[in-house]
PDB file of C-alpha atoms in Angstrom:
ATOM      1  CA  MET A 229      37.885 126.903 126.769  1.00  0.00           C
ATOM      2  CA  ASN A 230      36.840 123.314 126.161  1.00  0.00           C
ATOM      3  CA  ASN A 231      39.183 120.364 125.875  1.00  0.00           C
ATOM      4  CA  SER A 232      39.483 120.623 122.089  1.00  0.00           C
ATOM      5  CA  ARG A 233      42.536 122.847 122.488  1.00  0.00           C
ATOM      6  CA  ASP A 234      44.321 120.251 124.579  1.00  0.00           C
ATOM      7  CA  ASN A 235      43.508 117.055 122.734  1.00  0.00           C
ATOM      8  CA  GLY A 236      42.735 118.280 119.232  1.00  0.00           C
ATOM      9  CA  ARG A 237      39.211 116.893 119.361  1.00  0.00           C
ATOM     10  CA  SER A 238      35.784 118.523 119.090  1.00  0.00           C
ATOM     11  CA  ASN A 239      32.667 116.469 119.820  1.00  0.00           C
ATOM     12  CA  GLY A 240      34.747 113.323 119.453  1.00  0.00           C
ATOM     13  CA  VAL A 241      36.131 114.305 116.037  1.00  0.00           C
ATOM     14  CA  ASP A 242      39.888 114.689 115.574  1.00  0.00           C
ATOM     15  CA  ILE A 243      40.544 118.229 114.322  1.00  0.00           C
ATOM     16  CA  GLY A 244      44.334 118.259 114.493  1.00  0.00           C
ATOM     17  CA  ARG A 245      46.907 119.884 116.712  1.00  0.00           C
ATOM     18  CA  TYR A 246      45.608 123.411 116.043  1.00  0.00           C
ATOM     19  CA  GLY A 247      42.003 122.585 116.916  1.00  0.00           C
ATOM     20  CA  ARG A 248      39.623 125.280 115.747  1.00  0.00           C
ATOM     21  CA  ILE A 249      41.443 127.872 113.654  1.00  0.00           C
ATOM     22  CA  ALA A 250      40.757 131.548 112.991  1.00  0.00           C
ATOM     23  CA  ILE A 251      42.946 133.326 110.427  1.00  0.00           C
ATOM     24  CA  PHE A 252      43.586 137.068 110.678  1.00  0.00           C
ATOM     25  CA  ILE A 253      45.377 138.705 107.735  1.00  0.00           C
ATOM     26  CA  ASP A 254      46.842 142.203 107.953  1.00  0.00           C
ATOM     27  CA  GLY A 255      46.499 142.862 104.226  1.00  0.00           C
ATOM     28  CA  SER A 256      48.896 145.776 103.890  1.00  0.00           C
ATOM     29  CA  ASN A 257      51.614 144.098 105.934  1.00  0.00           C
ATOM     30  CA  LEU A 258      51.257 140.848 104.021  1.00  0.00           C
ATOM     31  CA  TYR A 259      51.312 142.659 100.681  1.00  0.00           C
ATOM     32  CA  HIS A 260      54.654 144.334 101.381  1.00  0.00           C
ATOM     33  CA  THR A 261      56.122 141.067 102.633  1.00  0.00           C
ATOM     34  CA  ILE A 262      55.149 138.920  99.656  1.00  0.00           C
ATOM     35  CA  ARG A 263      56.062 141.663  97.214  1.00  0.00           C
ATOM     36  CA  ASP A 264      59.574 141.761  98.639  1.00  0.00           C
ATOM     37  CA  LEU A 265      59.791 137.955  98.527  1.00  0.00           C
ATOM     38  CA  GLY A 266      58.399 137.801  94.994  1.00  0.00           C
ATOM     39  CA  ILE A 267      55.521 135.514  95.995  1.00  0.00           C
ATOM     40  CA  HIS A 268      52.061 135.647  94.434  1.00  0.00           C
ATOM     41  CA  ILE A 269      49.674 133.980  96.861  1.00  0.00           C
ATOM     42  CA  ASP A 270      46.864 131.619  95.927  1.00  0.00           C
ATOM     43  CA  TYR A 271      44.515 132.295  98.831  1.00  0.00           C
ATOM     44  CA  ARG A 272      42.632 129.048  98.266  1.00  0.00           C
ATOM     45  CA  ARG A 273      45.862 127.113  98.678  1.00  0.00           C
ATOM     46  CA  LEU A 274      46.696 129.231 101.723  1.00  0.00           C
ATOM     47  CA  LEU A 275      43.466 128.170 103.443  1.00  0.00           C
ATOM     48  CA  THR A 276      44.067 124.548 102.508  1.00  0.00           C
ATOM     49  CA  TYR A 277      47.619 124.645 103.849  1.00  0.00           C
ATOM     50  CA  PHE A 278      46.709 126.049 107.247  1.00  0.00           C
ATOM     51  CA  SER A 279      43.612 123.850 107.575  1.00  0.00           C
ATOM     52  CA  ARG A 280      45.660 120.640 107.414  1.00  0.00           C
ATOM     53  CA  ASP A 281      46.248 120.626 111.156  1.00  0.00           C
ATOM     54  CA  GLY A 282      42.901 121.928 112.323  1.00  0.00           C
ATOM     55  CA  TRP A 283      39.350 122.959 111.496  1.00  0.00           C
ATOM     56  CA  LEU A 284      38.962 126.406 109.938  1.00  0.00           C
ATOM     57  CA  LEU A 285      36.362 128.482 111.730  1.00  0.00           C
ATOM     58  CA  ARG A 286      36.802 131.731 109.775  1.00  0.00           C
ATOM     59  CA  ALA A 287      39.359 133.675 107.758  1.00  0.00           C
ATOM     60  CA  PHE A 288      39.489 137.472 107.967  1.00  0.00           C
ATOM     61  CA  TYR A 289      41.281 139.831 105.581  1.00  0.00           C
ATOM     62  CA  TYR A 290      41.791 143.450 106.678  1.00  0.00           C
ATOM     63  CA  THR A 291      42.839 146.212 104.341  1.00  0.00           C
ATOM     64  CA  ALA A 292      42.599 149.938 103.811  1.00  0.00           C
ATOM     65  CA  LEU A 293      41.024 151.316 100.635  1.00  0.00           C
ATOM     66  CA  LEU A 294      41.455 154.791  99.213  1.00  0.00           C
ATOM     67  CA  GLU A 295      38.388 156.876  98.499  1.00  0.00           C
ATOM     68  CA  ASP A 296      39.864 157.631  95.096  1.00  0.00           C
ATOM     69  CA  GLY A 297      42.607 155.713  93.385  1.00  0.00           C
ATOM     70  CA  THR A 298      42.360 152.288  95.008  1.00  0.00           C
ATOM     71  CA  PRO A 299      44.389 149.995  92.718  1.00  0.00           C
ATOM     72  CA  ASP A 300      42.305 147.783  90.450  1.00  0.00           C
ATOM     73  CA  TRP A 301      44.201 144.695  91.607  1.00  0.00           C
ATOM     74  CA  LEU A 302      43.198 145.342  95.231  1.00  0.00           C
ATOM     75  CA  ILE A 303      39.551 145.797  94.295  1.00  0.00           C
ATOM     76  CA  ARG A 304      39.633 142.529  92.342  1.00  0.00           C
ATOM     77  CA  LEU A 305      41.387 140.753  95.189  1.00  0.00           C
ATOM     78  CA  THR A 306      38.953 141.868  97.889  1.00  0.00           C
ATOM     79  CA  ASP A 307      36.002 140.997  95.641  1.00  0.00           C
ATOM     80  CA  TRP A 308      37.432 137.538  95.008  1.00  0.00           C
ATOM     81  CA  LEU A 309      38.154 136.954  98.686  1.00  0.00           C
ATOM     82  CA  SER A 310      34.641 137.973  99.720  1.00  0.00           C
ATOM     83  CA  TYR A 311      33.184 135.367  97.334  1.00  0.00           C
ATOM     84  CA  ASN A 312      35.609 132.643  98.379  1.00  0.00           C
ATOM     85  CA  GLY A 313      35.312 132.127 102.089  1.00  0.00           C
ATOM     86  CA  PHE A 314      36.934 135.247 103.551  1.00  0.00           C
ATOM     87  CA  ALA A 315      35.362 137.939 105.675  1.00  0.00           C
ATOM     88  CA  VAL A 316      36.806 141.127 104.164  1.00  0.00           C
ATOM     89  CA  ILE A 317      37.024 144.168 106.435  1.00  0.00           C
ATOM     90  CA  THR A 318      37.936 147.459 104.777  1.00  0.00           C
ATOM     91  CA  LYS A 319      38.345 151.043 105.877  1.00  0.00           C
ATOM     92  CA  ARG A 320      39.151 154.383 104.270  1.00  0.00           C
ATOM     93  CA  ALA A 321      42.841 155.131 104.080  1.00  0.00           C
ATOM     94  CA  LYS A 322      45.452 157.724 103.207  1.00  0.00           C
ATOM     95  CA  VAL A 323      48.691 157.435 101.238  1.00  0.00           C
ATOM     96  CA  PHE A 324      51.983 158.282 102.930  1.00  0.00           C
ATOM     97  CA  ARG A 325      55.467 158.410 101.418  1.00  0.00           C
ATOM     98  CA  ARG A 326      58.205 156.883 103.543  1.00  0.00           C
ATOM     99  CA  LYS A 327      61.913 157.437 103.049  1.00  0.00           C
ATOM    100  CA  GLN A 328      63.834 154.205 102.475  1.00  0.00           C
ATOM    101  CA  TYR A 329      67.429 153.235 101.714  1.00  0.00           C
ATOM    102  CA  ASP A 330      68.477 150.492  99.327  1.00  0.00           C
ATOM    103  CA  GLU A 331      71.442 148.157  99.868  1.00  0.00           C
ATOM    104  CA  ASN A 332      73.754 150.759  98.315  1.00  0.00           C
ATOM    105  CA  GLY A 333      72.588 153.485 100.665  1.00  0.00           C
ATOM    106  CA  GLN A 334      70.618 155.275  97.968  1.00  0.00           C
ATOM    107  CA  VAL A 335      67.432 157.030  99.036  1.00  0.00           C
ATOM    108  CA  TYR A 336      64.086 156.060  97.569  1.00  0.00           C
ATOM    109  CA  TRP A 337      60.510 156.772  98.578  1.00  0.00           C
ATOM    110  CA  ARG A 338      57.934 154.069  99.171  1.00  0.00           C
ATOM    111  CA  GLU A 339      54.242 154.821  99.154  1.00  0.00           C
ATOM    112  CA  GLU A 340      52.267 153.115 101.890  1.00  0.00           C
ATOM    113  CA  VAL A 341      48.547 152.895 102.388  1.00  0.00           C
ATOM    114  CA  LYS A 342      47.694 153.492 106.022  1.00  0.00           C
ATOM    115  CA  GLY A 343      44.297 152.832 107.521  1.00  0.00           C
ATOM    116  CA  ASN A 344      43.041 152.036 110.987  1.00  0.00           C
ATOM    117  CA  VAL A 345      42.246 148.378 110.306  1.00  0.00           C
ATOM    118  CA  ASP A 346      44.573 147.220 113.108  1.00  0.00           C
ATOM    119  CA  ILE A 347      41.838 148.136 115.570  1.00  0.00           C
ATOM    120  CA  GLU A 348      39.240 146.048 113.736  1.00  0.00           C
ATOM    121  CA  LEU A 349      41.602 143.085 113.637  1.00  0.00           C
ATOM    122  CA  ALA A 350      42.293 143.358 117.363  1.00  0.00           C
ATOM    123  CA  ILE A 351      38.597 143.620 118.244  1.00  0.00           C
ATOM    124  CA  ASP A 352      37.699 140.559 116.172  1.00  0.00           C
ATOM    125  CA  MET A 353      40.548 138.469 117.566  1.00  0.00           C
ATOM    126  CA  LEU A 354      39.572 139.327 121.139  1.00  0.00           C
ATOM    127  CA  THR A 355      35.799 139.038 120.839  1.00  0.00           C
ATOM    128  CA  LEU A 356      36.012 135.655 119.104  1.00  0.00           C
ATOM    129  CA  CYS A 357      38.139 134.165 121.898  1.00  0.00           C
ATOM    130  CA  GLY A 358      36.395 131.068 123.185  1.00  0.00           C
ATOM    131  CA  HIS A 359      35.265 130.092 119.697  1.00  0.00           C
ATOM    132  CA  TYR A 360      38.706 129.171 118.360  1.00  0.00           C
ATOM    133  CA  ASP A 361      41.776 127.420 119.735  1.00  0.00           C
ATOM    134  CA  THR A 362      44.497 128.763 117.429  1.00  0.00           C
ATOM    135  CA  ALA A 363      44.843 132.230 115.915  1.00  0.00           C
ATOM    136  CA  ILE A 364      46.961 132.425 112.772  1.00  0.00           C
ATOM    137  CA  LEU A 365      48.085 136.031 112.429  1.00  0.00           C
ATOM    138  CA  PHE A 366      49.522 137.171 109.104  1.00  0.00           C
ATOM    139  CA  SER A 367      51.478 140.228 110.186  1.00  0.00           C
ATOM    140  CA  GLY A 368      54.899 141.231 111.429  1.00  0.00           C
ATOM    141  CA  ASP A 369      53.695 144.409 113.131  1.00  0.00           C
ATOM    142  CA  GLY A 370      55.147 144.804 116.615  1.00  0.00           C
ATOM    143  CA  ASP A 371      52.046 146.747 117.642  1.00  0.00           C
ATOM    144  CA  PHE A 372      50.243 143.398 117.892  1.00  0.00           C
ATOM    145  CA  VAL A 373      52.413 142.077 120.742  1.00  0.00           C
ATOM    146  CA  ARG A 374      49.959 143.108 123.473  1.00  0.00           C
ATOM    147  CA  LEU A 375      47.071 141.672 121.467  1.00  0.00           C
ATOM    148  CA  VAL A 376      48.875 138.351 121.182  1.00  0.00           C
ATOM    149  CA  GLU A 377      49.563 138.391 124.931  1.00  0.00           C
ATOM    150  CA  ALA A 378      45.893 139.081 125.640  1.00  0.00           C
ATOM    151  CA  VAL A 379      44.528 136.168 123.609  1.00  0.00           C
ATOM    152  CA  GLN A 380      47.220 133.831 124.934  1.00  0.00           C
ATOM    153  CA  ARG A 381      46.058 134.611 128.472  1.00  0.00           C
ATOM    154  CA  ARG A 382      42.650 133.342 127.393  1.00  0.00           C
ATOM    155  CA  GLY A 383      44.097 129.990 126.385  1.00  0.00           C
ATOM    156  CA  VAL A 384      44.594 130.625 122.672  1.00  0.00           C
ATOM    157  CA  ARG A 385      47.655 129.465 120.751  1.00  0.00           C
ATOM    158  CA  VAL A 386      49.014 132.132 118.369  1.00  0.00           C
ATOM    159  CA  VAL A 387      50.901 131.383 115.157  1.00  0.00           C
ATOM    160  CA  VAL A 388      52.548 134.405 113.516  1.00  0.00           C
ATOM    161  CA  VAL A 389      53.142 134.252 109.751  1.00  0.00           C
ATOM    162  CA  SER A 390      55.569 136.764 108.244  1.00  0.00           C
ATOM    163  CA  SER A 391      59.195 136.719 107.083  1.00  0.00           C
ATOM    164  CA  GLU A 392      62.699 137.483 108.238  1.00  0.00           C
ATOM    165  CA  ARG A 393      64.028 137.156 104.705  1.00  0.00           C
ATOM    166  CA  THR A 394      62.778 140.389 103.215  1.00  0.00           C
ATOM    167  CA  THR A 395      65.142 143.269 102.426  1.00  0.00           C
ATOM    168  CA  ASP A 396      64.132 144.845 105.727  1.00  0.00           C
ATOM    169  CA  SER A 397      62.775 142.124 108.008  1.00  0.00           C
ATOM    170  CA  THR A 398      59.010 142.644 108.100  1.00  0.00           C
ATOM    171  CA  VAL A 399      58.518 140.810 111.384  1.00  0.00           C
ATOM    172  CA  ALA A 400      59.218 142.586 114.654  1.00  0.00           C
ATOM    173  CA  ASP A 401      61.490 140.543 116.898  1.00  0.00           C
ATOM    174  CA  GLU A 402      59.239 141.091 119.913  1.00  0.00           C
ATOM    175  CA  LEU A 403      56.230 139.725 118.006  1.00  0.00           C
ATOM    176  CA  ARG A 404      58.103 136.628 116.923  1.00  0.00           C
ATOM    177  CA  ARG A 405      59.264 136.018 120.500  1.00  0.00           C
ATOM    178  CA  GLN A 406      55.728 136.360 121.845  1.00  0.00           C
ATOM    179  CA  ALA A 407      54.185 133.967 119.321  1.00  0.00           C
ATOM    180  CA  ASP A 408      53.727 130.304 120.216  1.00  0.00           C
ATOM    181  CA  GLU A 409      54.928 129.467 116.729  1.00  0.00           C
ATOM    182  CA  PHE A 410      56.468 131.427 113.860  1.00  0.00           C
ATOM    183  CA  VAL A 411      56.077 130.489 110.195  1.00  0.00           C
ATOM    184  CA  ASP A 412      58.296 132.180 107.618  1.00  0.00           C
ATOM    185  CA  LEU A 413      56.449 132.778 104.361  1.00  0.00           C
ATOM    186  CA  ALA A 414      59.631 132.018 102.442  1.00  0.00           C
ATOM    187  CA  ASP A 415      59.560 128.464 103.831  1.00  0.00           C
ATOM    188  CA  ILE A 416      56.015 127.746 102.643  1.00  0.00           C
ATOM    189  CA  ALA A 417      56.109 129.707  99.380  1.00  0.00           C
ATOM    190  CA  GLU A 418      55.757 126.663  97.137  1.00  0.00           C
ATOM    191  CA  ALA A 419      52.749 125.404  99.089  1.00  0.00           C
ATOM    192  CA  ILE A 420      50.765 128.640  98.779  1.00  0.00           C
ATOM    193  CA  ARG A 421      52.122 130.141  95.570  1.00  0.00           C
ATOM    194  CA  MET A 422      49.652 131.064  92.828  1.00  0.00           C
ATOM    195  CA  GLN A 423      50.131 128.732  89.881  1.00  0.00           C
ATOM    196  CA  ASP A 424      47.779 130.526  87.503  1.00  0.00           C
ATOM    197  CA  ARG A 425      47.533 134.314  87.853  1.00  0.00           C
ATOM    198  CA  SER A 426      45.252 134.742  84.855  1.00  0.00           C
ATOM    199  CA  ALA A 427      42.250 134.780  87.175  1.00  0.00           C
ATOM    200  CA  PHE A 428      43.365 138.196  88.414  1.00  0.00           C
ATOM    201  CA  ASN A 429      45.277 139.336  85.320  1.00  0.00           C
ATOM    202  CA  SER A 430      47.597 141.365  87.514  1.00  0.00           C
ATOM    203  CA  THR A 431      51.275 141.447  88.347  1.00  0.00           C
ATOM    204  CA  GLU A 432      50.558 142.870  91.796  1.00  0.00           C
ATOM    205  CA  ILE A 433      48.802 139.941  93.454  1.00  0.00           C
TER     206      ILE A 433
END
């Protein structure tokens, strides 16, 4: 790793405390988090916000798509992202129903889209090591703890973005502990919130 990680400079140019940044978004995990928080993200503003303290190398968005029945809003979102600076990685998925309990102890069922995109995210984060100084991981999935450890051993700083303020905390405690820095989405909601949703014409995004 060159000195840009230590002094925030690359070829003599100040690129902030994060240095070169790569953003990795676990789409499904982020969706459930922002839905619970009632936040509609403007992904352009998101990139701007996290680029303030560094130079953005690349932003990746990972999500599972159903062969049949993928929601229109998700198709529109992934199309928009692919035309606006994101590398969108998709994979076929299945729908599972998971038993949940509300605050009154009443049972309800939540449908979740499950795909194997975690593997793609992990491969990209590892293989790109050496090209970025800070990984910004949008996920609260505890399965990523070993991945975070692995890239940290290669000199990378890892920022985890999720929330503890959802109905059921969507960030695993072990992931938060492993991260070099934790950012709660609830704290930055106003900075990344979508101000005009007409571009998507959807209540889901």
